[in-house]
PDB file of C-alpha atoms in Angstrom:
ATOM      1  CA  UNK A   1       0.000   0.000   0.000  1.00 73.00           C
ATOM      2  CA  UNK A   2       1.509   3.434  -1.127  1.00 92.00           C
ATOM      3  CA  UNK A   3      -0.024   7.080   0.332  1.00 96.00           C
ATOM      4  CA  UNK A   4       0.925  10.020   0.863  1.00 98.00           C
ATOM      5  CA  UNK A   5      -0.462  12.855   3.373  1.00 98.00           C
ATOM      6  CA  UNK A   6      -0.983  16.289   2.531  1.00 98.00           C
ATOM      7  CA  UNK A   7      -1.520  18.375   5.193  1.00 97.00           C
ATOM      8  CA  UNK A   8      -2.105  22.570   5.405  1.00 95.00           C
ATOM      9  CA  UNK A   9      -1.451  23.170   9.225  1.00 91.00           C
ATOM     10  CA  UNK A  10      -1.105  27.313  10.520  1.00 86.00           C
ATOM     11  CA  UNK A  11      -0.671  26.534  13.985  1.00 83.00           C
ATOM     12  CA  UNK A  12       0.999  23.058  14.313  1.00 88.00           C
ATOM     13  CA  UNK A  13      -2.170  20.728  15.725  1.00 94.00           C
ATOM     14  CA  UNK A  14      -2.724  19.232  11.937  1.00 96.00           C
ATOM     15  CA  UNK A  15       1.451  18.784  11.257  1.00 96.00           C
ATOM     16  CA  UNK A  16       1.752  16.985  14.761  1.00 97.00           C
ATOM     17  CA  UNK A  17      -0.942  14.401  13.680  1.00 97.00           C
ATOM     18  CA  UNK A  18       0.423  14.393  10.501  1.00 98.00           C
ATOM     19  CA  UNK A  19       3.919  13.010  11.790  1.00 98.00           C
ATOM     20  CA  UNK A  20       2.142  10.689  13.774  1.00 98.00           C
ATOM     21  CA  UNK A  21      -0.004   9.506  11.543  1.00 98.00           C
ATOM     22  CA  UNK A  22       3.209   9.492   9.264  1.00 97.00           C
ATOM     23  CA  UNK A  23       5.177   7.027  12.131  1.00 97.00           C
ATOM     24  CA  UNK A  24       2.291   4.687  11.605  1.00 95.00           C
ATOM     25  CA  UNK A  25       1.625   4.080   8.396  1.00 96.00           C
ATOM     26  CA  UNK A  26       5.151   5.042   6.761  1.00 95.00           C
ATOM     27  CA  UNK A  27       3.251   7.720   4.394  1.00 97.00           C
ATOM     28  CA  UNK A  28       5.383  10.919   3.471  1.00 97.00           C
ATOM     29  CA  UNK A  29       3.879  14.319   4.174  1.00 98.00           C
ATOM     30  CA  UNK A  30       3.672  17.129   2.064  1.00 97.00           C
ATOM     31  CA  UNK A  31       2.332  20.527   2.245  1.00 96.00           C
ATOM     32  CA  UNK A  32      -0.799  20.685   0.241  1.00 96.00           C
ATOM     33  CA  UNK A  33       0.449  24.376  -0.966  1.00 95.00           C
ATOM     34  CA  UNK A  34       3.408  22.092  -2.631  1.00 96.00           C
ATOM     35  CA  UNK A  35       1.299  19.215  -3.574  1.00 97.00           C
ATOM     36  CA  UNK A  36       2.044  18.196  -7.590  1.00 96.00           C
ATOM     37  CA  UNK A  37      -1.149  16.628  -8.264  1.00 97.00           C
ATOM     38  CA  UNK A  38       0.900  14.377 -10.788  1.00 96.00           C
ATOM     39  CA  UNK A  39       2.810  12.908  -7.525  1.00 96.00           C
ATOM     40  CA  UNK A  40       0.059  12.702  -5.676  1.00 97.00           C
ATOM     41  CA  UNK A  41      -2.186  10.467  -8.228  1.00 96.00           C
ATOM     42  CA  UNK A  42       0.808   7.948  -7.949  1.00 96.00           C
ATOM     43  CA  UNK A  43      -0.197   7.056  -4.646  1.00 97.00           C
ATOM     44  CA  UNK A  44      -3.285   4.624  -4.099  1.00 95.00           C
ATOM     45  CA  UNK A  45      -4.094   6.011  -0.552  1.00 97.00           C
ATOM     46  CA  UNK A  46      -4.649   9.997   0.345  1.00 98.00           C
ATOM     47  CA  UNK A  47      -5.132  11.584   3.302  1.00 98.00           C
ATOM     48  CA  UNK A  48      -5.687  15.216   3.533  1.00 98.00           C
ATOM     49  CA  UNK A  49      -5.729  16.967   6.858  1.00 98.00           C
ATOM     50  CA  UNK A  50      -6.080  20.602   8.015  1.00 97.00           C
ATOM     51  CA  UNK A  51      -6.788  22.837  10.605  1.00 94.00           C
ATOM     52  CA  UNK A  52     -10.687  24.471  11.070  1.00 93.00           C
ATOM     53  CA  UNK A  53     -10.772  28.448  10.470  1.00 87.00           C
ATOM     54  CA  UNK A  54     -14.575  29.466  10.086  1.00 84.00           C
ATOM     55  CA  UNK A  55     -15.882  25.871   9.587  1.00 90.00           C
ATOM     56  CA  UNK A  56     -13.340  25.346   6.278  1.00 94.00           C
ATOM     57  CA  UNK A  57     -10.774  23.005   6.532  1.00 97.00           C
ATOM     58  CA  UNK A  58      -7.750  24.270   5.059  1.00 96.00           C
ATOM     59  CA  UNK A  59      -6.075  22.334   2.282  1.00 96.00           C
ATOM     60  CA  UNK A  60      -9.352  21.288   0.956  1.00 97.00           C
ATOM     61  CA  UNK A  61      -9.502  22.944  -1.906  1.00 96.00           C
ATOM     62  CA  UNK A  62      -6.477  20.887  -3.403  1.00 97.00           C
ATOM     63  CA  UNK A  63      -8.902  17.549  -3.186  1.00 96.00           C
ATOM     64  CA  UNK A  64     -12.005  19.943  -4.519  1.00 95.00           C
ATOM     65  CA  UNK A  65      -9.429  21.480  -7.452  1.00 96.00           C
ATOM     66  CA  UNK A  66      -8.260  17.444  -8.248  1.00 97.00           C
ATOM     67  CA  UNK A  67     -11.035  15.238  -7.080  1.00 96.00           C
ATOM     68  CA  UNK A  68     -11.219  13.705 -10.773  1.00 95.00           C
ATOM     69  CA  UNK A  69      -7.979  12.652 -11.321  1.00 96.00           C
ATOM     70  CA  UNK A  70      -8.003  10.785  -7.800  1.00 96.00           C
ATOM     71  CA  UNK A  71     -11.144   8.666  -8.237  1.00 93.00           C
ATOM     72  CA  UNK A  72     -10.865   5.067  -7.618  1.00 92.00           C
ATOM     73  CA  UNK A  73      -8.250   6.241  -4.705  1.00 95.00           C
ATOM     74  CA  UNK A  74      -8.830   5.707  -1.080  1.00 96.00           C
ATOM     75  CA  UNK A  75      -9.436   9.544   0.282  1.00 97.00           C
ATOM     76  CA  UNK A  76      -9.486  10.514   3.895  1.00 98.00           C
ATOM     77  CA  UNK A  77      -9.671  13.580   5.823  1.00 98.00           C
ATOM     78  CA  UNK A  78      -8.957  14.908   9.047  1.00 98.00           C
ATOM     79  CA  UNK A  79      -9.096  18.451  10.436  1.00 97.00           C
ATOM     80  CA  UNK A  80      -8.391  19.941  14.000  1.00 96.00           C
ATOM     81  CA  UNK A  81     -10.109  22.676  15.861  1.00 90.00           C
ATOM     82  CA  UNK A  82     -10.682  23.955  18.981  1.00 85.00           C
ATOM     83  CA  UNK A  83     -14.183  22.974  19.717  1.00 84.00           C
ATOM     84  CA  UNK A  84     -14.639  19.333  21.262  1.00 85.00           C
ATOM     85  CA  UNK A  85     -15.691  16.423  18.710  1.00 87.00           C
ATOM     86  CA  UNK A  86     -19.658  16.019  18.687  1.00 88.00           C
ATOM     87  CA  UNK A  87     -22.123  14.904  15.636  1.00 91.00           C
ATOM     88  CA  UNK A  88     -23.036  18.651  15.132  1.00 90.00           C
ATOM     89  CA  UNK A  89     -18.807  19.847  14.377  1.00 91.00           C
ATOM     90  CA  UNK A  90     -18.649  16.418  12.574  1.00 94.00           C
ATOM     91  CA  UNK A  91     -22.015  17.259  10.453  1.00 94.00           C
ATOM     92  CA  UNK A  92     -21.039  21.256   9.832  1.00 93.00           C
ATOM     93  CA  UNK A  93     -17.734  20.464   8.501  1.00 96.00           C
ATOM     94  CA  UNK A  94     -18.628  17.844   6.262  1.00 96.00           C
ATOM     95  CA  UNK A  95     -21.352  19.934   4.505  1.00 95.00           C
ATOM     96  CA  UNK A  96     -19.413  22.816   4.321  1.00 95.00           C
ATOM     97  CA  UNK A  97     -16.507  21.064   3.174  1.00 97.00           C
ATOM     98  CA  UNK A  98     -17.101  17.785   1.648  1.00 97.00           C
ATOM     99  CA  UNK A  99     -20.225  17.850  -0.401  1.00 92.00           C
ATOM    100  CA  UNK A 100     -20.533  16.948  -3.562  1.00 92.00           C
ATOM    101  CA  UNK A 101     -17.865  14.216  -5.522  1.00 93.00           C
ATOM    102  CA  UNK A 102     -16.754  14.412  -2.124  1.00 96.00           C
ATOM    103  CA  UNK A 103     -19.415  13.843  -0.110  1.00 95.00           C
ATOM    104  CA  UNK A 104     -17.814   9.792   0.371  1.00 95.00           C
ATOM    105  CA  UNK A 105     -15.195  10.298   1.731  1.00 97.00           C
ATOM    106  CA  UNK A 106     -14.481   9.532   5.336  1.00 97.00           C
ATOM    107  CA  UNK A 107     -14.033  13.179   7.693  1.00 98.00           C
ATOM    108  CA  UNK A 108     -12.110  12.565  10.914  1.00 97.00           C
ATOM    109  CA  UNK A 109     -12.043  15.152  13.675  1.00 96.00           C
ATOM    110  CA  UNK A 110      -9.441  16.168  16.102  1.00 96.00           C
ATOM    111  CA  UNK A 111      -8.904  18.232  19.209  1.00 92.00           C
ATOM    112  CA  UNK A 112      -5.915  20.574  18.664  1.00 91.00           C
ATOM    113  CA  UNK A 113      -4.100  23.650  20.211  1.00 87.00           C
ATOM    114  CA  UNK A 114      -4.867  26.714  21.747  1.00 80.00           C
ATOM    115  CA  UNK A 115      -2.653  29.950  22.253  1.00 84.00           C
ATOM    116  CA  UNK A 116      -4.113  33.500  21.767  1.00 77.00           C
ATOM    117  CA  UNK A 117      -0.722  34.372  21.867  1.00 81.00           C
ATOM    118  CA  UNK A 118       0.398  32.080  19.144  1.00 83.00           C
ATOM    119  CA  UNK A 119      -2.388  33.519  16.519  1.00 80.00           C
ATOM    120  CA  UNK A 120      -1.008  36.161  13.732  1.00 81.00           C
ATOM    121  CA  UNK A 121      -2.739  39.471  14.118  1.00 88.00           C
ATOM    122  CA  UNK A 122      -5.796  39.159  11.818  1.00 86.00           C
ATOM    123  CA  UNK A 123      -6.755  35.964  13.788  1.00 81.00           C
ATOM    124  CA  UNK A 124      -6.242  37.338  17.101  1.00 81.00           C
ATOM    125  CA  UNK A 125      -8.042  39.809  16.170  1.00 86.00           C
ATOM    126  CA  UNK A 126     -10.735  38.017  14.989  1.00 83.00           C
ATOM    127  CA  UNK A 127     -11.095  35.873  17.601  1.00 83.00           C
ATOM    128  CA  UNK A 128     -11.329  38.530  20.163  1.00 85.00           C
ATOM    129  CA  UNK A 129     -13.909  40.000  18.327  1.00 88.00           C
ATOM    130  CA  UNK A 130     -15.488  36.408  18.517  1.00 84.00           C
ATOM    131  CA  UNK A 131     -15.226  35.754  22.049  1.00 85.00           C
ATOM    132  CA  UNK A 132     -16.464  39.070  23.010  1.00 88.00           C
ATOM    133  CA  UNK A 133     -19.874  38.598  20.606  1.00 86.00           C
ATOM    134  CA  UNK A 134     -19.838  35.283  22.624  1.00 84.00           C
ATOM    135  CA  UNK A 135     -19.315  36.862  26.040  1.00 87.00           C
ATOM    136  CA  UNK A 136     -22.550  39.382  24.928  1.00 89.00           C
ATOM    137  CA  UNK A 137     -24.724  35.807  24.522  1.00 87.00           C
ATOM    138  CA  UNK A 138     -27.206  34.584  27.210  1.00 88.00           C
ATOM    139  CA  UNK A 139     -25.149  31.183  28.187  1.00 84.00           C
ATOM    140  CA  UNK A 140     -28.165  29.436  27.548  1.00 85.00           C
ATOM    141  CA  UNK A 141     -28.217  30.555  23.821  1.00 85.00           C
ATOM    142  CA  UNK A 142     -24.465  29.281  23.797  1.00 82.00           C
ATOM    143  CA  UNK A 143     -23.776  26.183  21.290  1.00 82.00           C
ATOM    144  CA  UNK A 144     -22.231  23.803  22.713  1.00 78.00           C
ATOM    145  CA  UNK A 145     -19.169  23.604  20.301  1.00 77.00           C
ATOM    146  CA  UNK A 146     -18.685  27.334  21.217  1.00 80.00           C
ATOM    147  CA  UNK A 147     -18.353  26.807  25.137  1.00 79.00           C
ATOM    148  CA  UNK A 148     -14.894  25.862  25.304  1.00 77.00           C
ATOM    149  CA  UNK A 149     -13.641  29.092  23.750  1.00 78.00           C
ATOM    150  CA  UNK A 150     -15.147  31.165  26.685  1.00 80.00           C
ATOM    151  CA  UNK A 151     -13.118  28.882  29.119  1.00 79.00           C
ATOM    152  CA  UNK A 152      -9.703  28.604  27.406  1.00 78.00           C
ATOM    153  CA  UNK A 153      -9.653  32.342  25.950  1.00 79.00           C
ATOM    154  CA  UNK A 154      -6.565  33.221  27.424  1.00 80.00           C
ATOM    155  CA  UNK A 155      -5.180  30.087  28.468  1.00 81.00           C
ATOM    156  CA  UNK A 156      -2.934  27.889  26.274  1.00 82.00           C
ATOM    157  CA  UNK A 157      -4.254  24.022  25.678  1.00 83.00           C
ATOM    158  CA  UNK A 158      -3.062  21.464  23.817  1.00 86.00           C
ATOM    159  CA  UNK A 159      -5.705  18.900  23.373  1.00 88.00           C
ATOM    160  CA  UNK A 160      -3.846  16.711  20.691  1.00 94.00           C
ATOM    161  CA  UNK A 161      -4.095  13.083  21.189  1.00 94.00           C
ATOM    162  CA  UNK A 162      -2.096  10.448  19.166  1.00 96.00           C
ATOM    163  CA  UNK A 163      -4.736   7.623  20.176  1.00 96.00           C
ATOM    164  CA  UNK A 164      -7.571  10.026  18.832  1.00 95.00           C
ATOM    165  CA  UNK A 165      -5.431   8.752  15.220  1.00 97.00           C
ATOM    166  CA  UNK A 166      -6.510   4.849  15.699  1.00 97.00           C
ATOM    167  CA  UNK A 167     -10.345   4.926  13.549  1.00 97.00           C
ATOM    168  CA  UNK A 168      -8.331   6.252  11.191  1.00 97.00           C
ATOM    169  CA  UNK A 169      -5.338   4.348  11.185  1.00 96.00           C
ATOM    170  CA  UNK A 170      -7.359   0.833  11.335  1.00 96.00           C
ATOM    171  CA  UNK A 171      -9.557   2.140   8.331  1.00 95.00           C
ATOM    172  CA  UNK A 172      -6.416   2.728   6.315  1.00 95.00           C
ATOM    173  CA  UNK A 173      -4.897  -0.442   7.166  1.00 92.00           C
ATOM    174  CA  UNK A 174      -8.196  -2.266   6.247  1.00 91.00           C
ATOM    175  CA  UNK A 175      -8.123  -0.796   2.765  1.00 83.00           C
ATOM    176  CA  UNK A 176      -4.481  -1.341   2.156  1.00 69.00           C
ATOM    177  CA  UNK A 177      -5.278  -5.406   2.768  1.00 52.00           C
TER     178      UNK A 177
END
């Protein structure tokens, strides 16, 4: 079994379970910004993965650009955010980001990091606008997947988890038999 994962990471949550997921299967990683989609389509297994920034995973639009010359290739895709993993984050991100000829392919989900401090200065930015909009909300009005940024604002977590990899990892390794 030959793959290959491309992964877009800004903050370092998607890269760390992209070197992980790397150890395990013995896939090379490249940045989907330098994916060749010529080198890619050599590979029979792809997995894409990306960090969350307004309910788009980044690096998707290299599988949305080359979907057709990957069919009949085993796709996956895994993104990190902040929020924790329930069947509403699951069911946003996969209809905002794989609908379509890519509504089959299997979305994985992933705790990552958190740092105000480490965010560039339109993000922090943005994100300060967020929380305060959030801080404005009656708690009860408060989705769920937006809770946690109220209690880590300023704090710095790193939720990453290299068992959170093994759905994944066995579905790989059950295609590649």
């Amino acid at each position: 079994m030959s793959g290959i994962i491309l992964c877009r990471s800004k903050y370092g949550a998607s890269a760390k379970y992209a070197e992980w997921l790397s150890q395990e299967t013995g896939f090379k990683i490249t940045d989907t910004k330098k994916a060749d989609i010529k080198e890619v389509a050599k590979y029979d297994t792809i997995v894409l993965g990306g960090g969350v920034y307004a309910s788009s995973i980044a690096g998707i639009a290299f599988l949305k650009k080359n979907i057709s010359a990957l069919k009949g290739k085993n796709i996956y895709v895994y993104c990190c955010g902040m929020a924790p993993l329930s069947e509403e984050v699951l069911g946003i991100l996969k209809n905002k980001n794989l609908s379509g000829e890519l509504s089959d392919i299997p979305l994985f989900y992933y705790q990552g990091k958190w740092d105000m401090n480490d965010l560039n200065l339109s993000d922090k930015a943005m994100m300060k606008l967020y929380i305060k909009m959030l801080e404005k909300k009656d708690p009860s009005e408060l989705k769920e997947y937006d809770r946690p940024m109220l209690e880590v604002k300023d704090k710095t977590m790193d939720w990453t988890d290299k068992k959170y990899l093994a759905p994944l990892i066995e579905l790989i390794r059950s295609k590649g038999e």
